[in-house]
CSV table of C-alpha atoms in Angstrom, one decimal:
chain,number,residue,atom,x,y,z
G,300,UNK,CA,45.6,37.9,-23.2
G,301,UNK,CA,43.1,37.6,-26.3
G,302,UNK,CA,42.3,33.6,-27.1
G,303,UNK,CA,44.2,31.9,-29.6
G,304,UNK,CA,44.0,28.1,-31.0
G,305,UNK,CA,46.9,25.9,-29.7
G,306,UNK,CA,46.4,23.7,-32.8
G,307,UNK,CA,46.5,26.3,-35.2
G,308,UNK,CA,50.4,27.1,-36.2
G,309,UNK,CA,49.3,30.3,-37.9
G,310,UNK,CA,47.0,31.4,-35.6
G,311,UNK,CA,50.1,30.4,-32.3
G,312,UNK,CA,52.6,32.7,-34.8
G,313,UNK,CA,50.4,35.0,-34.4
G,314,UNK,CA,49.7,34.8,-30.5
G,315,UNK,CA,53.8,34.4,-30.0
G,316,UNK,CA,54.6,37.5,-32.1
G,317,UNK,CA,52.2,39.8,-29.7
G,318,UNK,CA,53.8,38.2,-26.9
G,319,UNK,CA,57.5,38.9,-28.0
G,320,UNK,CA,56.4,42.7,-29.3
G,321,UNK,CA,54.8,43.1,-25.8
G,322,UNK,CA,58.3,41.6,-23.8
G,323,UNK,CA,60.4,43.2,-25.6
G,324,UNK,CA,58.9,47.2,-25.2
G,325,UNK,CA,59.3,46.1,-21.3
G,326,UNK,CA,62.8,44.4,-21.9
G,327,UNK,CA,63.7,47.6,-24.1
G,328,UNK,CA,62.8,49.5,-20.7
G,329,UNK,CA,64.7,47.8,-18.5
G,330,UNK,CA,67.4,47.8,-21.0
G,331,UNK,CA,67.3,51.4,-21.7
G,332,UNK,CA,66.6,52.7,-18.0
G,333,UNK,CA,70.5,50.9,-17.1
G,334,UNK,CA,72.3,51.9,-20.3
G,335,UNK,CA,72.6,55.8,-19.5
G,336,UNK,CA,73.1,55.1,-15.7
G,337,UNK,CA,75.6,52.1,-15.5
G,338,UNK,CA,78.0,54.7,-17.1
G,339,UNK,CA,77.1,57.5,-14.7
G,340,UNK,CA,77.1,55.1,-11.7
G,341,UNK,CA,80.0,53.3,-12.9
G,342,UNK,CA,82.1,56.8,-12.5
G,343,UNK,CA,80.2,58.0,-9.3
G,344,UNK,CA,81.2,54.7,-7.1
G,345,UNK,CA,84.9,54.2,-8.5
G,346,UNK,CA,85.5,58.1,-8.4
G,347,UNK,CA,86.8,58.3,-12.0
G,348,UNK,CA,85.3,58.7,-15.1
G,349,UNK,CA,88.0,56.7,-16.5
G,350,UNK,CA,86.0,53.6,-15.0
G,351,UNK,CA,82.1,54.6,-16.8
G,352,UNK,CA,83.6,52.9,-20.4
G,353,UNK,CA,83.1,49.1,-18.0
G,354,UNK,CA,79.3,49.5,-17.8
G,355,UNK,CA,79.2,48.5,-21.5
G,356,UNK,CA,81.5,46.5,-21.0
G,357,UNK,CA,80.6,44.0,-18.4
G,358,UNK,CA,77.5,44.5,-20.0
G,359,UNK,CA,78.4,43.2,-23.2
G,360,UNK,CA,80.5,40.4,-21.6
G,361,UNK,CA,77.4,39.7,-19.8
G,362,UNK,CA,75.6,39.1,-23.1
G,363,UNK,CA,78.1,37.3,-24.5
G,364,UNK,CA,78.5,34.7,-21.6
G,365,UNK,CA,74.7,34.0,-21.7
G,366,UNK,CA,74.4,33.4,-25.6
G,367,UNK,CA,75.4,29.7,-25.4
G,368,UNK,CA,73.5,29.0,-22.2
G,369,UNK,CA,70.3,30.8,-23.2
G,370,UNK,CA,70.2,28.5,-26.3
G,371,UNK,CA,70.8,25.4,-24.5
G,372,UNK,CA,67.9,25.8,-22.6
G,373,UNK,CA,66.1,26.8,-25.4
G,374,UNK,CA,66.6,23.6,-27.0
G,375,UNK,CA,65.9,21.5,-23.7
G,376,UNK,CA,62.9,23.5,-22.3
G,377,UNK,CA,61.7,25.6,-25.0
G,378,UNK,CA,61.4,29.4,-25.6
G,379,UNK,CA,59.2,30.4,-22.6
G,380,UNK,CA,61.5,29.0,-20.3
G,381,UNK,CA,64.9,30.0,-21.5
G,382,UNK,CA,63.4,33.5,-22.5
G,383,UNK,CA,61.9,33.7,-18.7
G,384,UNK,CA,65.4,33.2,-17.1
G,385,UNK,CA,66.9,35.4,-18.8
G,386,UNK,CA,64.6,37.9,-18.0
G,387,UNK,CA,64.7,37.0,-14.4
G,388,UNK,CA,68.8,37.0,-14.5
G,389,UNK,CA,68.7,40.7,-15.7
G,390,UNK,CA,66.2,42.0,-13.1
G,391,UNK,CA,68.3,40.4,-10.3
G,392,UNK,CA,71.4,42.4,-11.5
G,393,UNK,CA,68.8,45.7,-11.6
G,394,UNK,CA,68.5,44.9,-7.7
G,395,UNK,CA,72.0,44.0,-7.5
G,396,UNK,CA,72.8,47.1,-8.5
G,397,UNK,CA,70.9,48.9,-6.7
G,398,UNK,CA,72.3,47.6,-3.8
G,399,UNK,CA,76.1,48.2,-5.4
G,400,UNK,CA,74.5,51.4,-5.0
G,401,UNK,CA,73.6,51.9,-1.7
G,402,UNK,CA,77.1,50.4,0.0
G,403,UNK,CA,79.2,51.9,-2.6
G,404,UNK,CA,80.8,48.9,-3.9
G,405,UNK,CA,82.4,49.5,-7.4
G,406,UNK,CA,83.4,45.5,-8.1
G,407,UNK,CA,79.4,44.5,-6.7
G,408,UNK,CA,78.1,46.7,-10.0
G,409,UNK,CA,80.3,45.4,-12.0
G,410,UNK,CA,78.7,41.9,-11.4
G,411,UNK,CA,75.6,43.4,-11.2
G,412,UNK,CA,76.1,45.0,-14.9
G,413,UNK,CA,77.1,41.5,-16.0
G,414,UNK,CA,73.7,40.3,-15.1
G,415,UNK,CA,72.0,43.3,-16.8
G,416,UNK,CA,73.8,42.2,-20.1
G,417,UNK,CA,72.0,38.9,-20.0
G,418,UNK,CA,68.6,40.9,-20.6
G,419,UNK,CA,70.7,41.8,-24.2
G,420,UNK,CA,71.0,38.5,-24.4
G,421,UNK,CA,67.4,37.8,-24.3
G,422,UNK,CA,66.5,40.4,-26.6
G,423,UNK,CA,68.5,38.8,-28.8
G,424,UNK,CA,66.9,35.6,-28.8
G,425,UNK,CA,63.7,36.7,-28.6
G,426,UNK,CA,64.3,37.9,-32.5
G,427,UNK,CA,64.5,34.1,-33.3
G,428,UNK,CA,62.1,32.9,-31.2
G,429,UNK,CA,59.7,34.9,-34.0
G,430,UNK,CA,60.7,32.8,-36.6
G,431,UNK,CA,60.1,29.4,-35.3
G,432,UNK,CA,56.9,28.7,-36.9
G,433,UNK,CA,56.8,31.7,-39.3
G,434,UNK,CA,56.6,30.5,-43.0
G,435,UNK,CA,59.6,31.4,-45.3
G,436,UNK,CA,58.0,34.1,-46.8
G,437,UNK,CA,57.3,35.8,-43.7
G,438,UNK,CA,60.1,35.0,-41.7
G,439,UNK,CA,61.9,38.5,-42.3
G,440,UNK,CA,59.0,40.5,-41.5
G,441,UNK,CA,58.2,38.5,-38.2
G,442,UNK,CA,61.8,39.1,-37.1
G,443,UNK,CA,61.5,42.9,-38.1
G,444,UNK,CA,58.5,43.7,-35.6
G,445,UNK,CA,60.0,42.0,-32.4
G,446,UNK,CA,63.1,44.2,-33.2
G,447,UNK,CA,61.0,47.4,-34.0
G,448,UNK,CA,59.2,47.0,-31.1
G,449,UNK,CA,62.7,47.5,-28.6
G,450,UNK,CA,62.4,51.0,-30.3
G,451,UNK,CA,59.6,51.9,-27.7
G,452,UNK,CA,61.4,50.9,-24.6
G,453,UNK,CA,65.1,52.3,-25.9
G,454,UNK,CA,63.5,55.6,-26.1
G,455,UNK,CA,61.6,55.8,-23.2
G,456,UNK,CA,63.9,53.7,-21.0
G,457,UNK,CA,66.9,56.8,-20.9
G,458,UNK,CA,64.1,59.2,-20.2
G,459,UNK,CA,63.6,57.9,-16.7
G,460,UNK,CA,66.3,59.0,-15.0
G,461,UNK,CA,64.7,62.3,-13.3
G,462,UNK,CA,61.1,59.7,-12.2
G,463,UNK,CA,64.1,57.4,-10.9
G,464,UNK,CA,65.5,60.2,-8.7
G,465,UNK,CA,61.7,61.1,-7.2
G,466,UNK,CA,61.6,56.5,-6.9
G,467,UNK,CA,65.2,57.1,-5.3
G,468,UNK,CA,64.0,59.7,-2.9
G,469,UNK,CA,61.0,57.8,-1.5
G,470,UNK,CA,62.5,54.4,-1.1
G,471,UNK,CA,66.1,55.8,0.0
G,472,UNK,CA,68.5,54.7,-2.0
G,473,UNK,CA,70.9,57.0,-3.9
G,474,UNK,CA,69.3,59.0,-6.6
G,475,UNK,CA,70.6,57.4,-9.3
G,476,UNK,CA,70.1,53.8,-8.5
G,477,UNK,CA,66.3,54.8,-9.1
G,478,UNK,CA,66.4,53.9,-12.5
G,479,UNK,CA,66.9,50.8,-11.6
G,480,UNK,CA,64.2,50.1,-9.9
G,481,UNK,CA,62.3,50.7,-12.7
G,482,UNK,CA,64.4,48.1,-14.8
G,483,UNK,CA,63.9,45.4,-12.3
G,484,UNK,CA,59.8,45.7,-12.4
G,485,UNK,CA,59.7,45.7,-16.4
G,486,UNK,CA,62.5,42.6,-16.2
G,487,UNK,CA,59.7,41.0,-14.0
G,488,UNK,CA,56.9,42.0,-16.0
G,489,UNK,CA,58.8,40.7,-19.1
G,490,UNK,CA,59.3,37.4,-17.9
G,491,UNK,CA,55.5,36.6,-16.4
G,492,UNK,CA,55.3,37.5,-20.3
G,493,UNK,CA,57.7,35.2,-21.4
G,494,UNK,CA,56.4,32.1,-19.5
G,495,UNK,CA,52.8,32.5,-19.3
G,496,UNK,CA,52.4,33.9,-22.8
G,497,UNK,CA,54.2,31.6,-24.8
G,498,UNK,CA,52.3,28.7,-24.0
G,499,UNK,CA,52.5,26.3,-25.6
G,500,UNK,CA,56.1,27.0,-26.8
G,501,UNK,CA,56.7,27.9,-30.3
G,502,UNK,CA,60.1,26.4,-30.3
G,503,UNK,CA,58.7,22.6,-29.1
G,504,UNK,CA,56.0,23.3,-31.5
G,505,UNK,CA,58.1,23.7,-34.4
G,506,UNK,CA,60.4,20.3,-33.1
G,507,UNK,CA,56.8,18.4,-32.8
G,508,UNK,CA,55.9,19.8,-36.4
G,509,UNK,CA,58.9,18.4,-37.6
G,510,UNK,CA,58.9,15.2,-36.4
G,511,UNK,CA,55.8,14.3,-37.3
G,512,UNK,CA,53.7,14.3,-33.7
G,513,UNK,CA,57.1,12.5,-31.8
G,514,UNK,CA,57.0,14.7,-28.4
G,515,UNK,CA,59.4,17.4,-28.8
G,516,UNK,CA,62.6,17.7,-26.3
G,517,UNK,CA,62.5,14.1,-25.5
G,518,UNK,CA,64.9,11.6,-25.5
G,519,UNK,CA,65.4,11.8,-29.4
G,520,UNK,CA,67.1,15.8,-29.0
G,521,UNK,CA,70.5,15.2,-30.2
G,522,UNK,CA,72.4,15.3,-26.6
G,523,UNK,CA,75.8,17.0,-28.5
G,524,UNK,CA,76.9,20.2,-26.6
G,525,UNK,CA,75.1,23.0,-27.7
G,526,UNK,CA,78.4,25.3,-27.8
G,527,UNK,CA,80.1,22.3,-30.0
G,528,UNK,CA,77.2,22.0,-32.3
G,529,UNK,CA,75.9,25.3,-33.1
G,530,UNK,CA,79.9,26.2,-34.3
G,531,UNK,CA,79.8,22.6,-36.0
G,532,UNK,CA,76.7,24.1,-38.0
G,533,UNK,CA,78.2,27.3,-38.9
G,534,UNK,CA,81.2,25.4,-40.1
G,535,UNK,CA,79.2,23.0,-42.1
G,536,UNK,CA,76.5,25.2,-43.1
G,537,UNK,CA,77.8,27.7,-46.2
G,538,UNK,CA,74.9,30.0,-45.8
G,539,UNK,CA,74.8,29.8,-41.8
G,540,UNK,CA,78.3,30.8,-41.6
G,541,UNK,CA,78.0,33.6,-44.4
G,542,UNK,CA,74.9,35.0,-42.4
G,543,UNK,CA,76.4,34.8,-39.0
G,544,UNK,CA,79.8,36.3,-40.3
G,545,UNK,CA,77.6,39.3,-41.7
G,546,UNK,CA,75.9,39.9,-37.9
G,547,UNK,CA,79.0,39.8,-36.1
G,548,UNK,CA,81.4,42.0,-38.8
G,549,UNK,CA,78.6,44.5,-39.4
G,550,UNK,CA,78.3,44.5,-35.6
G,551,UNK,CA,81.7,45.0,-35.1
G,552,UNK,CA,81.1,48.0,-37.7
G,553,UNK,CA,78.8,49.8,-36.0
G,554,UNK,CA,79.7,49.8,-32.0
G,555,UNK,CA,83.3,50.9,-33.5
G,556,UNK,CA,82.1,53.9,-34.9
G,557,UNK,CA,78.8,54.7,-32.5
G,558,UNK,CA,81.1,54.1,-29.5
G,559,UNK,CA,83.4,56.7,-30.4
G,560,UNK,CA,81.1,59.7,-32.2
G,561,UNK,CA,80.2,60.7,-29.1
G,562,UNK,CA,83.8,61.4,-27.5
G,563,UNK,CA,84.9,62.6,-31.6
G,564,UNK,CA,82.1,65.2,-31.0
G,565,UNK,CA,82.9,66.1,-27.4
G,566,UNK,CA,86.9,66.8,-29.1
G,567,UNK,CA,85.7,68.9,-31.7
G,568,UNK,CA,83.3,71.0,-29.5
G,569,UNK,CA,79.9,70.1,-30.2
G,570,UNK,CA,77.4,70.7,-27.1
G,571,UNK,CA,75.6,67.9,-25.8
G,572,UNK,CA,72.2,68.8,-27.1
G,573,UNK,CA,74.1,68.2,-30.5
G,574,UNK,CA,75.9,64.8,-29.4
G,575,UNK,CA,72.3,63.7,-27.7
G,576,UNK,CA,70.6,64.3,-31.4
G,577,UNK,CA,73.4,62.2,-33.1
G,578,UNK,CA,73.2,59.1,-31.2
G,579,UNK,CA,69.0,59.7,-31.0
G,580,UNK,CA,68.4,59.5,-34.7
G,581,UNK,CA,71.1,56.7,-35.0
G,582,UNK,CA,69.3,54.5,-32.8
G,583,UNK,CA,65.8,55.2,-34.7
G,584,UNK,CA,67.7,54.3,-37.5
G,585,UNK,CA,68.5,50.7,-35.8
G,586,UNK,CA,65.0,49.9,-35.2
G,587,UNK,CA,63.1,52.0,-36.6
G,588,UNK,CA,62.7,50.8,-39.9
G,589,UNK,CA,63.2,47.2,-39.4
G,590,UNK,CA,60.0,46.2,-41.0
G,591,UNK,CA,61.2,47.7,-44.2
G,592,UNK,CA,63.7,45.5,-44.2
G,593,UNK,CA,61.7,42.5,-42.9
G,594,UNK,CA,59.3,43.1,-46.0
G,595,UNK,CA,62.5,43.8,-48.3
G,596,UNK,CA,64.4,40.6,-47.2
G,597,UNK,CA,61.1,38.7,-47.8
G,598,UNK,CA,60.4,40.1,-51.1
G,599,UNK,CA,63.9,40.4,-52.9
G,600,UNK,CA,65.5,38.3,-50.7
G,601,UNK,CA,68.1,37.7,-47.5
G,602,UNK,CA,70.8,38.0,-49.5
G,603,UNK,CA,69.4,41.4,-51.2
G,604,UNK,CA,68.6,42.5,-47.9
G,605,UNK,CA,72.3,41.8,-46.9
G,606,UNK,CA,73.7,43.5,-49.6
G,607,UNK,CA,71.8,46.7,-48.8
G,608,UNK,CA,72.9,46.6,-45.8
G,609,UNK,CA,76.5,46.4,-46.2
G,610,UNK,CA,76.2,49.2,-48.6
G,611,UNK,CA,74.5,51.8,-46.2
G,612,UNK,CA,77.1,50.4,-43.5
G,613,UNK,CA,79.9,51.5,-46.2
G,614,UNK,CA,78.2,54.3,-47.2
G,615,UNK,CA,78.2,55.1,-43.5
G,616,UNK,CA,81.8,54.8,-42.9
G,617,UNK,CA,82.7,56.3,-45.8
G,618,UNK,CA,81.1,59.6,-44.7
G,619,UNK,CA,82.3,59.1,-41.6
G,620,UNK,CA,85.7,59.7,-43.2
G,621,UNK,CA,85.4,62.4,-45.2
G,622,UNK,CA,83.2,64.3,-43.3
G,623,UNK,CA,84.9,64.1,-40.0
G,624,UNK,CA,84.7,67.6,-39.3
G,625,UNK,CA,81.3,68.8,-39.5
G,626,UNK,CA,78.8,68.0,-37.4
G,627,UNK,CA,76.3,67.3,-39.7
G,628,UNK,CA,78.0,64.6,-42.2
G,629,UNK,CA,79.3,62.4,-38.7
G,630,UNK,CA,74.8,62.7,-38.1
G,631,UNK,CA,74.5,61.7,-41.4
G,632,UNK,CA,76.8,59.2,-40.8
G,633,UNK,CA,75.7,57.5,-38.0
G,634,UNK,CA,72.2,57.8,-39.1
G,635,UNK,CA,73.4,55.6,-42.1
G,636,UNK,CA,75.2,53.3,-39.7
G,637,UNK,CA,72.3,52.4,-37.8
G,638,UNK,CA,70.3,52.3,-41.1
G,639,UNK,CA,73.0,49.7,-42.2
G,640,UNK,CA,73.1,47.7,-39.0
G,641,UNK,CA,69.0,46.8,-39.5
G,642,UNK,CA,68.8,45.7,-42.6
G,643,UNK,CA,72.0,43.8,-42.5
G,644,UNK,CA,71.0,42.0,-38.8
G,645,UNK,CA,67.1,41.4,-39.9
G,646,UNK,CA,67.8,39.9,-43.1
G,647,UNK,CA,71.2,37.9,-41.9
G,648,UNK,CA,69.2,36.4,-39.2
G,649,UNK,CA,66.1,35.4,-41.5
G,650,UNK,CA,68.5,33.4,-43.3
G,651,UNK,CA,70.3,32.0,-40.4
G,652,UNK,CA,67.2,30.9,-39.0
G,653,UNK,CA,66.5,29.4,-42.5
G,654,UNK,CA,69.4,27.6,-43.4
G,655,UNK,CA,69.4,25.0,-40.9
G,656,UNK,CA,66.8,22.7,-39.5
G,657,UNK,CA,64.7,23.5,-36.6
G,658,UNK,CA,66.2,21.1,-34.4
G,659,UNK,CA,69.8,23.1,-35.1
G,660,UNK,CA,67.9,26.6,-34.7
G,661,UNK,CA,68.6,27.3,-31.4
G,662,UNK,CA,72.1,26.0,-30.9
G,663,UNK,CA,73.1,28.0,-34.2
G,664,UNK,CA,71.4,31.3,-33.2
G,665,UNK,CA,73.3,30.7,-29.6
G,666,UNK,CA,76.7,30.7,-31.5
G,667,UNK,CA,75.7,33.3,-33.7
G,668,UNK,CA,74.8,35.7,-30.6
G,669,UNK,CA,77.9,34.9,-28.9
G,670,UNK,CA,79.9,35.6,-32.0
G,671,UNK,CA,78.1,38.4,-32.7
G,672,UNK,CA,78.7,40.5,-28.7
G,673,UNK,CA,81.9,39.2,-29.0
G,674,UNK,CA,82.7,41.2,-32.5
G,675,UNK,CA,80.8,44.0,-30.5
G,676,UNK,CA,83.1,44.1,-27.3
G,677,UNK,CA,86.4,43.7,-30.2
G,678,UNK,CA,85.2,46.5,-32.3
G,679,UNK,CA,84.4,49.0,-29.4
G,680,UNK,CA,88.0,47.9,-27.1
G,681,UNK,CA,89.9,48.3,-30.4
G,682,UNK,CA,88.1,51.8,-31.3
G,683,UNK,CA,89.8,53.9,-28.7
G,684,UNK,CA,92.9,53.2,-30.1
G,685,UNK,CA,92.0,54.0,-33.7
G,686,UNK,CA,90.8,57.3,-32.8
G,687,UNK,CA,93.6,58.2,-31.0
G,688,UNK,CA,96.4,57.4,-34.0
G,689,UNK,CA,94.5,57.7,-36.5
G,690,UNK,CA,91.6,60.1,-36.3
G,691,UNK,CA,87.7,59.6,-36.5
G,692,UNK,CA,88.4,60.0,-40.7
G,693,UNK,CA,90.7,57.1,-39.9
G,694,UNK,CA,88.8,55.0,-37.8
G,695,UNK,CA,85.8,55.2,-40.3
G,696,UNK,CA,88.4,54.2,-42.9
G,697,UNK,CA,89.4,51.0,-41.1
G,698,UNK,CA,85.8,49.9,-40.1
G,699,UNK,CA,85.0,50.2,-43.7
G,700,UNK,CA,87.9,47.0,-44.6
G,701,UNK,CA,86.0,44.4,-43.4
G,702,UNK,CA,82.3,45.8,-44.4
G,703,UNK,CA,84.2,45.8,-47.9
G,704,UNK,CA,85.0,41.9,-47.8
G,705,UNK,CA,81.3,41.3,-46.5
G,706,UNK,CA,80.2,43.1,-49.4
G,707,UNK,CA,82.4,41.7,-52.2
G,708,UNK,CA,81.2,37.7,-50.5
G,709,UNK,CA,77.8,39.0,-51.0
G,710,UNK,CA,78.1,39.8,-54.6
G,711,UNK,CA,79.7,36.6,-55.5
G,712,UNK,CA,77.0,34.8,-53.9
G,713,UNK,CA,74.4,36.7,-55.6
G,714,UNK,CA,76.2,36.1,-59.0
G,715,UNK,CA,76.4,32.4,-58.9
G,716,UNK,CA,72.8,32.0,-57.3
G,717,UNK,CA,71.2,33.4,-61.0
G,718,UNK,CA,68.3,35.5,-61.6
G,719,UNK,CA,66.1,32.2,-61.1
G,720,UNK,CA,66.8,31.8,-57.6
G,721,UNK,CA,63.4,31.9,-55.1
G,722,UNK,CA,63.7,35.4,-53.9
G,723,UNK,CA,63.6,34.2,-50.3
G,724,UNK,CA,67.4,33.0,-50.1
């Protein structure tokens, strides 16, 4: 690791975002090597493909149940180590798998993908942990390269399957356990990241900054719950609670529709090269361009950048529902969706992280996480129903309601704030 100066706040940023980009193309592995097996293992050890839908979600519940926690030792310890045991929690439910696996226990991977969700979790929070001593006007764009940079281990991480077979063979464990091997080394590797690299903490930093050169997580940390705070912000906090109800409902948006293209496809008989295509270029659309929208919510502005995403996300849904039968408006669709779902969670999150102090950070990015997988897991239990009575046109149509509300609180705030607002709210 290059040197850096500890005293230098720009020069730390600058150290911390390497670090994070570096965690999370590792984290992004470990993430992506599970996702297209928990399904495919999930079916294999319960015997019915009725049971694959619980690896996302036990993952997701896993995620969820670690938000709160995660922040709370944020807060007390700092960055490094909360960021570290999270890390280390998801790698242990890689092995745990693994060994689901090889005694062909259904219930043992389902705990096992409950700790792999926590690694979501992390990813999460490592998105924030960017903005703790970035300046205002570079807030979005440091946010936008630690997402970007999960792009490079979601694509690589699904393409490890067959490497996890040859993994499988030599250490003999069933083939497709393999790929988890492989998620429990880059889990490791991202946490000796996580605690050796952030050092010293950018989180403590920014406490210290603030008050004044008074040691940071001392006695003086407020000793409130960090559950019972961070809501207490959001229902305090006007522009908290507009940005963390933008995460979750655009969220909720786009695992409603992503979860279900796949099976909508699959109905109407498109071939899985064609259904692989769809989801590939929607999930480039949720990273890839995230710096675009870091530099757009920096230059015109978080709420801007919110309202440009709501209105790919409705554009999105839109299409969704009148172009439900052909293949190539439901790509379009979900290539828009995912387009949508960046720019709305970069530049939402920027202005969560800059609406309250930094003392409050943490606890209110823990609440908005939690709030966030939990508008996830709603959106994709209540999506199978939809498409069953009322169609992929009608499930698009639904999804688009609440995008709809989101977008009409986004134009009322812009129209009170006034062209003479600082671009960077």
């Amino acid at each position: 690791m290059e040197h850096h100066d500890p005293h230098d706040p720009h020069d730390q940023q600058r150290h911390v975002i390497r670090v994070l980009v570096a965690s999370q193309i590792l984290g992004g592995v470990g993430a992506g090597a599970t996702l297209s097996l928990g399904a495919l293992l999930a079916a294999d050890l319960s015997g019915s493909s009725a049971w694959s839908g619980m690896a996302a979600t036990m993952s997701t519940l896993g995620a969820a149940a670690a938000a709160v926690p995660l922040a709370t030792l944020a807060q007390r310890r700092g960055r490094s180590v909360s960021l570290s045991t999270g890390a280390v929690v998801a790698g242990s439910g890689a092995l745990l798998a693994i060994i689901a696996a090889s005694v062909s226990l259904f219930p043992l991977l389902l705990a096992a993908l409950v700790l792999l969700g926590v690694g979501s979790a992390t990813g999460l929070q490592a998105r924030f942990a960017a903005t703790d001593l970035a300046s205002e006007s570079a807030r979005g764009r440091s946010l936008a390269v630690v997402v970007w940079s999960t792009t490079i281990g979601a694509v690589l991480g699904p393409n490890l399957f067959e490497p996890g077979q040859v993994v499988a063979g030599v250490l003999g464990i069933p083939g497709l356990s393999g790929g988890f091997v492989f998620s429990a080394a880059a889990q490791a590797g991202a946490a000796i990241l996580y605690r050796v690299g952030l050092r010293p903490d950018p989180l403590l930093t920014a406490l210290r900054l603030q008050a004044g050169g008074a040691p940071a997580g001392g006695p003086d940390v407020d000793p409130v719950p960090v559950k019972r705070r961070g809501l207490a912000v959001l229902v305090h906090n006007r522009n908290a609670r507009y940005a963390v109800v933008s995460i979750a409902i655009s969220h909720a948006a786009m695992v409603s529709l992503m979860s279900m293209t796949p099976v909508h496809l699959n109905d109407h008989g498109a071939g899985l090269s064609v259904v692989g295509l769809t989801i590939s270029l929607h999930v480039a659309g949720m990273y890839a361009l995230s710096p675009v929208f870091g530099w757009i919510a920096d230059r015109a502005g978080k709420t801007r950048g919110i309202l440009y995403g709501q209105l790919l996300l409705l554009a999105a849904l839109l299409t969704a529902w009148r172009g439900a039968d052909s293949e190539a408006w439901v790509t379009v669709s979900l290539i828009l969706l995912g387009l949508g779902w960046s720019a709305c969670i970069v530049s939402a999150s920027a202005l969560l992280a800059g609406a309250v102090g930094v003392a409050e950070r943490a606890p209110a990015q823990g609440s908005s996480d939690l709030l966030m997988n939990l508008a996830g897991a709603t959106g994709g239990a209540l999506a199978g129903p939809a498409l069953v009575l009322l169609g992929y046109s009608g499930l698009g149509l639904v999804a688009a309601l609440p995008v709809a509300v989101v977008l009409g609180w986004t134009l009322t705030r812009l129209s009170r704030t006034g062209p003479r607002t600082p671009v960077t709210a």
